[in-house]
Amino acid sequence: MNRNFPQFRRAVALIMLVVLATGCTSLYDRNKPIVALDVPSLRDIYADYFDVGVAVSLAGWSPQTFANHQDLIEWHFNSLTAENEMKPDALQPREGAFSFSTADKMVDYAVDNNLKVRGHTLVWHNQTPAWFFRDEAGDLIHEKPKEAITEADRELVKRRLEEHIEQVMTHYAGKVYAWDVVNEAVSDHYTTTHRPDSPWYIILGEDFMRIAFTKAHEVDPEAKLFYNDYNPEMYYKRGRTIDMLKSLLDEGVPIHGIGIQGHWSANGLNVREIEESIRMYAELGLEIHITELDVGRKGATEAQQAEAYRQLFRMFKRNSDVITSVTFWGTTDDVSWRRDENPLLFDAKKQPKPAFWAIVDTEKPWQQNRDEYLRR
Ligand code: XIL
């Protein structure tokens, strides 16, 4: 008995080691790829709070998202935005030549898969073909001296603006439930309310907002109409934005909501300022959509980025009486327009990042959310 004791101990130790090792790998293997459809679904997690949307792309340099990320899209999201495919240059590259086929693919897919569609965007100074702004002679109206812009020029541009809205919104009526009617109209500088480089503003004056929203409401009275911008939540731009919206609303212009783009950075994120602004816009009677969320990682660790996302979603939940939709501006980091800042929830291999785990349950540290999933 005595002689066999060391051998017995060795055998027990060996058995324990094997049990432990197999236990660990089956319960807890951080290197095993996570299947996108196996992790908690964001749209389910936030079902009682707001829609969770995503921007997808078929055209441009990152067509992968729509083609290759349908698993992520269908599992996590219940709202879709076209990243570029519904902008004026995509839908009406030449006057009267509407090209809906690419956007239609997305919208049909969304309808088939029970995703809502946010239309983005009808009136913008970017990604809008120059023909919108040419006079009968072919010259760019907004490049003429101010006093040379005629009433006929203004009528021409107004007609094109209304015609674009009419055709696009009629085409998507009943399928697109909300539109970013006007995108990025407010100036970054305190000396002027409207951004001075917008051809719409240069030619039509501040009236272009009134024209756009009034027409949009006339064409599709069911659609929710949004004013969308970057930084309207930031102190430097908030006052101007509120003044502009308030005077339009007081006149009875049909604006139903504000889209806060949400191209933020983990470093220096001011959640309190964002929350305060959300309440101020809600005071105007506006619904709030976060329309293009991504939180850049420049100068921050993955964990700091996760913490930024956690704080944001905690705040979004607190304000879900007025926030009805939160859309991410892309699926994975490698196809993000800010790809050098890795701002999204999933990495290039579609693996959930700490930022994803952070918003699975905003009351717990992201590691705990991940580990609970891995130990299931
Ligand atoms: C960006 C797209 O993500 C890019 O693919 C494109 O090259 C440029 O536009 N504000 C907006 C969005 O309202 O339409 C922009 O999208 C990002 C900033």
Tab-separated table of C-alpha atoms and ligand atoms in Angstrom:
chain	number	residue	atom	x	y	z
A	1	MET	CA	0.000	0.000	0.000
A	2	ASN	CA	2.756	2.311	1.106
A	3	ARG	CA	4.824	1.453	-1.926
A	4	ASN	CA	1.936	2.284	-4.301
A	5	PHE	CA	0.999	5.591	-2.726
A	6	PRO	CA	3.179	7.917	-4.907
A	7	GLN	CA	1.882	6.194	-8.032
A	8	PHE	CA	-1.692	6.649	-6.824
A	9	ARG	CA	-1.064	10.315	-6.191
A	10	ARG	CA	0.427	10.748	-9.644
A	11	ALA	CA	-2.579	9.079	-11.247
A	12	VAL	CA	-5.020	11.279	-9.332
A	13	ALA	CA	-3.047	14.393	-10.292
A	14	LEU	CA	-3.061	13.323	-13.944
A	15	ILE	CA	-6.807	12.681	-13.945
A	16	MET	CA	-7.426	16.064	-12.312
A	17	LEU	CA	-5.255	17.767	-14.886
A	18	VAL	CA	-7.123	16.173	-17.788
A	19	VAL	CA	-10.511	17.061	-16.265
A	20	LEU	CA	-9.417	20.620	-15.693
A	21	ALA	CA	-7.931	21.026	-19.140
A	22	THR	CA	-10.973	19.688	-20.991
A	23	GLY	CA	-13.258	21.698	-18.704
A	24	CYS	CA	-11.393	24.853	-19.536
A	25	THR	CA	-11.412	24.449	-23.281
A	26	SER	CA	-15.055	23.531	-23.524
A	27	LEU	CA	-16.199	26.238	-21.130
A	28	TYR	CA	-13.832	28.977	-21.929
A	29	ASP	CA	-11.938	29.239	-25.166
A	30	ARG	CA	-11.280	32.840	-26.034
A	31	ASN	CA	-9.513	31.862	-29.230
A	32	LYS	CA	-12.392	29.978	-30.729
A	33	PRO	CA	-14.140	32.192	-33.306
A	34	ILE	CA	-17.511	33.379	-32.127
A	35	VAL	CA	-20.371	32.719	-34.493
A	36	ALA	CA	-22.207	35.931	-35.246
A	37	LEU	CA	-25.591	34.284	-34.843
A	38	ASP	CA	-24.762	32.826	-31.463
A	39	VAL	CA	-24.059	35.971	-29.455
A	40	PRO	CA	-26.883	37.990	-27.897
A	41	SER	CA	-28.893	39.906	-30.503
A	42	LEU	CA	-28.742	43.677	-30.150
A	43	ARG	CA	-32.194	44.248	-31.530
A	44	ASP	CA	-33.611	41.854	-28.942
A	45	ILE	CA	-31.635	43.420	-26.107
A	46	TYR	CA	-32.934	46.888	-27.002
A	47	ALA	CA	-36.411	45.849	-28.161
A	48	ASP	CA	-38.093	47.680	-25.283
A	49	TYR	CA	-36.067	50.845	-25.837
A	50	PHE	CA	-35.471	51.711	-29.508
A	51	ASP	CA	-34.749	50.249	-32.929
A	52	VAL	CA	-31.161	49.283	-33.599
A	53	GLY	CA	-30.141	49.995	-37.171
A	54	VAL	CA	-27.128	49.648	-39.437
A	55	ALA	CA	-25.839	51.353	-42.547
A	56	VAL	CA	-24.975	49.039	-45.410
A	57	SER	CA	-23.230	49.514	-48.690
A	58	LEU	CA	-23.585	48.025	-52.148
A	59	ALA	CA	-21.897	50.700	-54.193
A	60	GLY	CA	-18.641	52.517	-53.585
A	61	TRP	CA	-15.492	51.028	-52.159
A	62	SER	CA	-17.048	48.774	-49.539
A	63	PRO	CA	-19.771	46.739	-51.256
A	64	GLN	CA	-18.903	43.854	-48.948
A	65	THR	CA	-21.278	44.847	-46.211
A	66	PHE	CA	-24.524	44.241	-48.014
A	67	ALA	CA	-23.255	41.165	-49.813
A	68	ASN	CA	-21.265	39.500	-47.039
A	69	HIS	CA	-22.667	40.695	-43.757
A	70	GLN	CA	-26.272	39.643	-44.042
A	71	ASP	CA	-25.850	37.301	-41.067
A	72	LEU	CA	-24.837	40.211	-38.832
A	73	ILE	CA	-27.499	42.474	-40.310
A	74	GLU	CA	-30.357	40.045	-39.803
A	75	TRP	CA	-29.312	38.931	-36.331
A	76	HIS	CA	-28.567	42.240	-34.692
A	77	PHE	CA	-30.535	44.934	-36.464
A	78	ASN	CA	-34.115	45.892	-37.278
A	79	SER	CA	-33.487	49.042	-39.282
A	80	LEU	CA	-31.432	49.674	-42.406
A	81	THR	CA	-29.873	52.777	-43.933
A	82	ALA	CA	-28.123	52.891	-47.307
A	83	GLU	CA	-24.666	54.320	-46.674
A	84	ASN	CA	-24.497	56.005	-50.109
A	85	GLU	CA	-27.091	54.461	-52.392
A	86	MET	CA	-29.952	56.886	-51.712
A	87	LYS	CA	-27.968	60.084	-51.917
A	88	PRO	CA	-28.818	62.462	-54.770
A	89	ASP	CA	-25.786	61.470	-56.891
A	90	ALA	CA	-26.828	57.834	-56.677
A	91	LEU	CA	-30.535	58.312	-57.370
A	92	GLN	CA	-30.462	61.078	-59.979
A	93	PRO	CA	-26.998	61.247	-61.553
A	94	ARG	CA	-28.367	63.199	-64.520
A	95	GLU	CA	-31.427	65.362	-64.593
A	96	GLY	CA	-34.517	63.236	-64.993
A	97	ALA	CA	-32.476	60.000	-65.181
A	98	PHE	CA	-33.404	58.290	-61.948
A	99	SER	CA	-31.493	55.137	-61.083
A	100	PHE	CA	-33.239	53.271	-58.327
A	101	SER	CA	-32.035	49.728	-58.979
A	102	THR	CA	-29.193	49.525	-56.418
A	103	ALA	CA	-31.184	51.172	-53.654
A	104	ASP	CA	-34.185	49.025	-54.568
A	105	LYS	CA	-32.164	45.878	-53.877
A	106	MET	CA	-31.532	47.110	-50.360
A	107	VAL	CA	-35.058	48.264	-49.749
A	108	ASP	CA	-36.560	45.020	-51.095
A	109	TYR	CA	-34.178	43.021	-48.921
A	110	ALA	CA	-35.185	45.107	-45.906
A	111	VAL	CA	-38.877	44.624	-46.595
A	112	ASP	CA	-38.369	40.853	-47.049
A	113	ASN	CA	-36.474	40.623	-43.781
A	114	ASN	CA	-38.674	42.840	-41.645
A	115	LEU	CA	-36.201	45.653	-41.362
A	116	LYS	CA	-37.399	49.234	-41.307
A	117	VAL	CA	-35.699	51.608	-43.747
A	118	ARG	CA	-34.402	55.106	-42.949
A	119	GLY	CA	-33.975	57.110	-46.143
A	120	HIS	CA	-30.709	59.028	-46.339
A	121	THR	CA	-30.724	61.713	-47.717
A	122	LEU	CA	-32.771	64.035	-49.966
A	123	VAL	CA	-31.071	67.425	-49.695
A	124	TRP	CA	-27.369	67.821	-48.998
A	125	HIS	CA	-24.430	69.901	-50.231
A	126	ASN	CA	-22.293	66.743	-50.690
A	127	GLN	CA	-22.759	63.788	-53.030
A	128	THR	CA	-25.128	65.909	-55.084
A	129	PRO	CA	-24.470	66.284	-58.816
A	130	ALA	CA	-23.589	69.724	-60.134
A	131	TRP	CA	-26.446	69.697	-62.665
A	132	PHE	CA	-28.850	70.561	-59.831
A	133	PHE	CA	-27.178	73.963	-59.642
A	134	ARG	CA	-26.555	74.878	-63.288
A	135	ASP	CA	-28.478	77.640	-65.040
A	136	GLU	CA	-29.908	77.370	-68.545
A	137	ALA	CA	-26.497	78.361	-69.938
A	138	GLY	CA	-24.791	75.561	-68.001
A	139	ASP	CA	-23.054	77.830	-65.487
A	140	LEU	CA	-22.986	77.015	-61.784
A	141	ILE	CA	-25.437	79.419	-60.194
A	142	HIS	CA	-23.851	79.396	-56.735
A	143	GLU	CA	-20.539	80.472	-58.226
A	144	LYS	CA	-21.986	83.641	-59.741
A	145	PRO	CA	-21.800	86.900	-57.815
A	146	LYS	CA	-24.791	87.073	-55.503
A	147	GLU	CA	-26.475	89.925	-57.365
A	148	ALA	CA	-26.224	87.987	-60.632
A	149	ILE	CA	-28.458	85.185	-59.324
A	150	THR	CA	-31.849	85.753	-60.920
A	151	GLU	CA	-35.370	84.847	-59.932
A	152	ALA	CA	-35.397	82.416	-62.864
A	153	ASP	CA	-32.280	80.705	-61.460
A	154	ARG	CA	-33.981	80.311	-58.108
A	155	GLU	CA	-37.156	78.958	-59.673
A	156	LEU	CA	-35.151	76.438	-61.669
A	157	VAL	CA	-33.282	75.113	-58.630
A	158	LYS	CA	-36.414	75.049	-56.495
A	159	ARG	CA	-38.209	73.047	-59.180
A	160	ARG	CA	-35.348	70.515	-59.296
A	161	LEU	CA	-35.316	70.212	-55.529
A	162	GLU	CA	-39.047	69.575	-55.412
A	163	GLU	CA	-38.929	67.201	-58.359
A	164	HIS	CA	-36.186	65.118	-56.726
A	165	ILE	CA	-38.150	64.846	-53.505
A	166	GLU	CA	-41.337	64.041	-55.390
A	167	GLN	CA	-39.840	61.206	-57.475
A	168	VAL	CA	-37.765	59.631	-54.736
A	169	MET	CA	-40.343	59.746	-51.982
A	170	THR	CA	-43.107	58.537	-54.275
A	171	HIS	CA	-40.920	55.628	-55.357
A	172	TYR	CA	-40.283	54.577	-51.749
A	173	ALA	CA	-43.611	55.504	-50.181
A	174	GLY	CA	-44.745	52.790	-47.795
A	175	LYS	CA	-41.272	51.243	-47.704
A	176	VAL	CA	-39.125	54.022	-46.232
A	177	TYR	CA	-40.702	55.104	-42.960
A	178	ALA	CA	-38.351	57.995	-42.113
A	179	TRP	CA	-36.318	60.383	-44.233
A	180	ASP	CA	-33.318	62.565	-43.525
A	181	VAL	CA	-34.896	65.307	-45.593
A	182	VAL	CA	-32.082	67.806	-45.124
A	183	ASN	CA	-28.569	66.842	-44.108
A	184	GLU	CA	-25.953	69.113	-42.490
A	185	ALA	CA	-27.407	72.584	-43.092
A	186	VAL	CA	-26.051	74.334	-40.001
A	187	SER	CA	-22.781	76.228	-40.031
A	188	ASP	CA	-19.800	75.233	-37.901
A	189	HIS	CA	-19.099	78.905	-37.301
A	190	TYR	CA	-21.005	81.215	-34.960
A	191	THR	CA	-21.222	84.087	-37.431
A	192	THR	CA	-23.936	82.403	-39.490
A	193	THR	CA	-26.739	79.903	-38.883
A	194	HIS	CA	-26.570	78.202	-42.262
A	195	ARG	CA	-23.403	76.696	-43.610
A	196	PRO	CA	-22.236	79.248	-46.146
A	197	ASP	CA	-20.804	76.714	-48.625
A	198	SER	CA	-24.071	74.962	-49.402
A	199	PRO	CA	-25.279	75.692	-52.954
A	200	TRP	CA	-28.845	75.200	-51.682
A	201	TYR	CA	-28.379	78.000	-49.186
A	202	ILE	CA	-26.444	80.248	-51.556
A	203	ILE	CA	-29.123	79.992	-54.220
A	204	LEU	CA	-32.368	79.657	-52.264
A	205	GLY	CA	-31.442	81.213	-48.939
A	206	GLU	CA	-32.787	79.698	-45.736
A	207	ASP	CA	-36.031	79.080	-47.590
A	208	PHE	CA	-34.610	75.808	-48.915
A	209	MET	CA	-35.362	74.091	-45.598
A	210	ARG	CA	-38.975	75.209	-45.722
A	211	ILE	CA	-39.321	74.147	-49.361
A	212	ALA	CA	-37.796	70.722	-48.727
A	213	PHE	CA	-39.796	69.741	-45.642
A	214	THR	CA	-43.063	71.126	-46.974
A	215	LYS	CA	-42.679	69.203	-50.227
A	216	ALA	CA	-41.623	66.016	-48.434
A	217	HIS	CA	-44.688	66.099	-46.227
A	218	GLU	CA	-46.942	66.726	-49.199
A	219	VAL	CA	-45.492	63.769	-51.136
A	220	ASP	CA	-45.618	61.250	-48.272
A	221	PRO	CA	-47.671	62.466	-45.322
A	222	GLU	CA	-46.992	59.176	-43.521
A	223	ALA	CA	-43.208	59.550	-43.523
A	224	LYS	CA	-41.341	60.821	-40.477
A	225	LEU	CA	-39.244	63.774	-41.557
A	226	PHE	CA	-35.837	64.397	-39.978
A	227	TYR	CA	-33.278	67.135	-39.977
A	228	ASN	CA	-29.917	65.284	-39.733
A	229	ASP	CA	-26.527	66.707	-38.776
A	230	TYR	CA	-23.145	66.103	-37.169
A	231	ASN	CA	-22.494	67.806	-33.814
A	232	PRO	CA	-25.947	69.332	-33.251
A	233	GLU	CA	-25.487	67.985	-29.718
A	234	MET	CA	-22.289	69.943	-29.215
A	235	TYR	CA	-22.449	73.216	-27.386
A	236	TYR	CA	-20.790	75.162	-30.218
A	237	LYS	CA	-23.462	74.198	-32.753
A	238	ARG	CA	-26.504	73.546	-30.577
A	239	GLY	CA	-27.817	77.081	-30.159
A	240	ARG	CA	-27.841	77.764	-33.890
A	241	THR	CA	-29.491	74.450	-34.627
A	242	ILE	CA	-32.204	74.968	-32.026
A	243	ASP	CA	-32.895	78.514	-33.258
A	244	MET	CA	-33.193	77.341	-36.835
A	245	LEU	CA	-35.477	74.405	-36.020
A	246	LYS	CA	-37.581	76.375	-33.578
A	247	SER	CA	-38.382	79.133	-36.025
A	248	LEU	CA	-39.313	76.592	-38.714
A	249	LEU	CA	-41.473	74.638	-36.264
A	250	ASP	CA	-43.158	77.831	-35.066
A	251	GLU	CA	-44.112	78.524	-38.663
A	252	GLY	CA	-45.647	75.079	-38.896
A	253	VAL	CA	-42.988	73.518	-41.150
A	254	PRO	CA	-43.383	69.729	-40.821
A	255	ILE	CA	-40.186	68.558	-39.121
A	256	HIS	CA	-40.750	65.536	-36.905
A	257	GLY	CA	-37.336	64.686	-35.626
A	258	ILE	CA	-33.660	65.421	-35.391
A	259	GLY	CA	-31.017	62.965	-36.491
A	260	ILE	CA	-27.884	63.200	-34.403
A	261	GLN	CA	-25.224	61.503	-36.507
A	262	GLY	CA	-23.031	60.380	-33.618
A	263	HIS	CA	-19.586	60.214	-35.248
A	264	TRP	CA	-17.931	60.395	-31.870
A	265	SER	CA	-14.556	59.513	-30.354
A	266	ALA	CA	-13.894	57.452	-27.247
A	267	ASN	CA	-11.281	59.960	-26.269
A	268	GLY	CA	-12.968	63.030	-24.804
A	269	LEU	CA	-16.542	61.829	-25.243
A	270	ASN	CA	-18.932	64.097	-23.327
A	271	VAL	CA	-21.998	61.980	-22.602
A	272	ARG	CA	-23.507	64.582	-20.299
A	273	GLU	CA	-23.461	67.237	-23.033
A	274	ILE	CA	-25.090	64.820	-25.486
A	275	GLU	CA	-27.803	63.947	-22.982
A	276	GLU	CA	-28.506	67.574	-22.170
A	277	SER	CA	-28.868	68.335	-25.887
A	278	ILE	CA	-31.174	65.377	-26.441
A	279	ARG	CA	-33.489	66.775	-23.772
A	280	MET	CA	-33.347	70.236	-25.370
A	281	TYR	CA	-34.324	68.897	-28.794
A	282	ALA	CA	-37.057	66.826	-27.191
A	283	GLU	CA	-38.361	70.040	-25.602
A	284	LEU	CA	-39.003	71.328	-29.127
A	285	GLY	CA	-41.288	68.348	-29.591
A	286	LEU	CA	-38.828	66.463	-31.809
A	287	GLU	CA	-38.241	62.733	-31.890
A	288	ILE	CA	-34.563	61.773	-31.638
A	289	HIS	CA	-32.725	59.324	-33.879
A	290	ILE	CA	-29.042	58.560	-33.522
A	291	THR	CA	-28.404	58.059	-37.213
A	292	GLU	CA	-24.723	57.299	-37.909
A	293	LEU	CA	-23.166	56.008	-34.726
A	294	ASP	CA	-19.493	55.115	-34.632
A	295	VAL	CA	-17.055	55.835	-31.808
A	296	GLY	CA	-13.477	56.233	-33.037
A	297	ARG	CA	-10.678	54.609	-31.078
A	298	LYS	CA	-7.909	57.081	-31.858
A	299	GLY	CA	-5.827	57.573	-28.702
A	300	ALA	CA	-7.939	55.094	-26.737
A	301	THR	CA	-7.680	51.403	-25.895
A	302	GLU	CA	-10.287	48.816	-26.866
A	303	ALA	CA	-11.442	48.830	-23.251
A	304	GLN	CA	-11.836	52.620	-23.247
A	305	GLN	CA	-13.818	52.405	-26.449
A	306	ALA	CA	-16.007	49.741	-24.828
A	307	GLU	CA	-16.563	52.002	-21.839
A	308	ALA	CA	-17.553	54.886	-24.139
A	309	TYR	CA	-20.123	52.663	-25.851
A	310	ARG	CA	-21.403	51.432	-22.480
A	311	GLN	CA	-21.932	54.965	-21.201
A	312	LEU	CA	-23.647	56.001	-24.417
A	313	PHE	CA	-26.101	53.124	-24.426
A	314	ARG	CA	-26.840	53.588	-20.763
A	315	MET	CA	-27.707	57.185	-21.546
A	316	PHE	CA	-29.709	56.214	-24.658
A	317	LYS	CA	-31.799	53.859	-22.502
A	318	ARG	CA	-32.383	56.581	-19.916
A	319	ASN	CA	-33.743	58.750	-22.723
A	320	SER	CA	-35.660	56.134	-24.646
A	321	ASP	CA	-38.854	58.113	-24.111
A	322	VAL	CA	-37.574	60.351	-26.939
A	323	ILE	CA	-34.872	58.260	-28.679
A	324	THR	CA	-36.659	55.848	-30.986
A	325	SER	CA	-33.797	54.613	-33.166
A	326	VAL	CA	-30.025	54.122	-32.925
A	327	THR	CA	-28.216	53.286	-36.179
A	328	PHE	CA	-24.585	52.189	-36.469
A	329	TRP	CA	-22.693	53.570	-39.446
A	330	GLY	CA	-21.497	50.185	-40.662
A	331	THR	CA	-21.015	46.590	-39.611
A	332	THR	CA	-17.291	45.828	-39.243
A	333	ASP	CA	-14.259	48.053	-38.665
A	334	ASP	CA	-12.557	47.211	-41.968
A	335	VAL	CA	-15.439	48.600	-44.041
A	336	SER	CA	-16.076	51.685	-41.928
A	337	TRP	CA	-15.628	55.108	-43.523
A	338	ARG	CA	-13.421	55.762	-40.445
A	339	ARG	CA	-11.609	52.443	-40.764
A	340	ASP	CA	-8.327	53.869	-39.499
A	341	GLU	CA	-10.113	54.492	-36.193
A	342	ASN	CA	-11.777	51.074	-35.770
A	343	PRO	CA	-15.010	52.671	-34.579
A	344	LEU	CA	-17.534	49.825	-34.808
A	345	LEU	CA	-18.661	46.808	-32.748
A	346	PHE	CA	-17.236	44.019	-34.897
A	347	ASP	CA	-13.737	43.460	-36.239
A	348	ALA	CA	-12.758	42.515	-39.781
A	349	LYS	CA	-13.453	38.839	-38.994
A	350	LYS	CA	-16.944	39.725	-37.740
A	351	GLN	CA	-15.834	38.970	-34.206
A	352	PRO	CA	-17.540	41.001	-31.477
A	353	LYS	CA	-15.171	43.498	-29.887
A	354	PRO	CA	-15.182	44.634	-26.238
A	355	ALA	CA	-17.416	47.486	-27.470
A	356	PHE	CA	-20.032	44.917	-28.464
A	357	TRP	CA	-19.905	43.136	-25.123
A	358	ALA	CA	-20.143	46.468	-23.324
A	359	ILE	CA	-23.599	47.167	-24.732
A	360	VAL	CA	-24.937	43.636	-24.226
A	361	ASP	CA	-25.670	44.711	-20.637
A	362	THR	CA	-24.667	48.262	-19.793
A	363	GLU	CA	-24.916	47.589	-16.054
A	364	LYS	CA	-21.992	45.158	-16.109
A	365	PRO	CA	-18.364	45.396	-17.215
A	366	TRP	CA	-17.889	44.165	-20.779
A	367	GLN	CA	-15.635	41.291	-19.654
A	368	GLN	CA	-18.411	39.914	-17.496
A	369	ASN	CA	-20.897	40.001	-20.369
A	370	ARG	CA	-18.408	38.203	-22.604
A	371	ASP	CA	-17.417	35.659	-19.986
A	372	GLU	CA	-21.026	34.845	-19.172
A	373	TYR	CA	-21.568	34.146	-22.850
A	374	LEU	CA	-18.407	32.008	-23.127
A	375	ARG	CA	-19.312	29.986	-20.028
A	376	ARG	CA	-22.865	29.207	-21.092
B	1	XIL	C1	-20.189	58.849	-45.860
B	1	XIL	C2	-20.054	57.402	-46.291
B	1	XIL	O1	-19.939	56.605	-45.144
B	1	XIL	C3	-18.852	57.219	-47.193
B	1	XIL	O2	-18.833	55.904	-47.750
B	1	XIL	C4	-18.892	58.244	-48.334
B	1	XIL	O3	-17.700	58.151	-49.077
B	1	XIL	C5	-19.038	59.646	-47.790
B	1	XIL	O4	-20.191	59.704	-46.970
B	1	XIL	N1	-22.345	62.252	-42.751
B	1	XIL	C6	-23.333	61.691	-43.506
B	1	XIL	C7	-23.061	60.448	-44.261
B	1	XIL	O5	-24.490	62.153	-43.458
B	1	XIL	O6	-23.803	60.381	-45.449
B	1	XIL	C8	-21.597	60.290	-44.567
B	1	XIL	O7	-21.402	59.011	-45.156
B	1	XIL	C9	-20.795	60.449	-43.312
B	1	XIL	C10	-20.983	61.822	-42.710
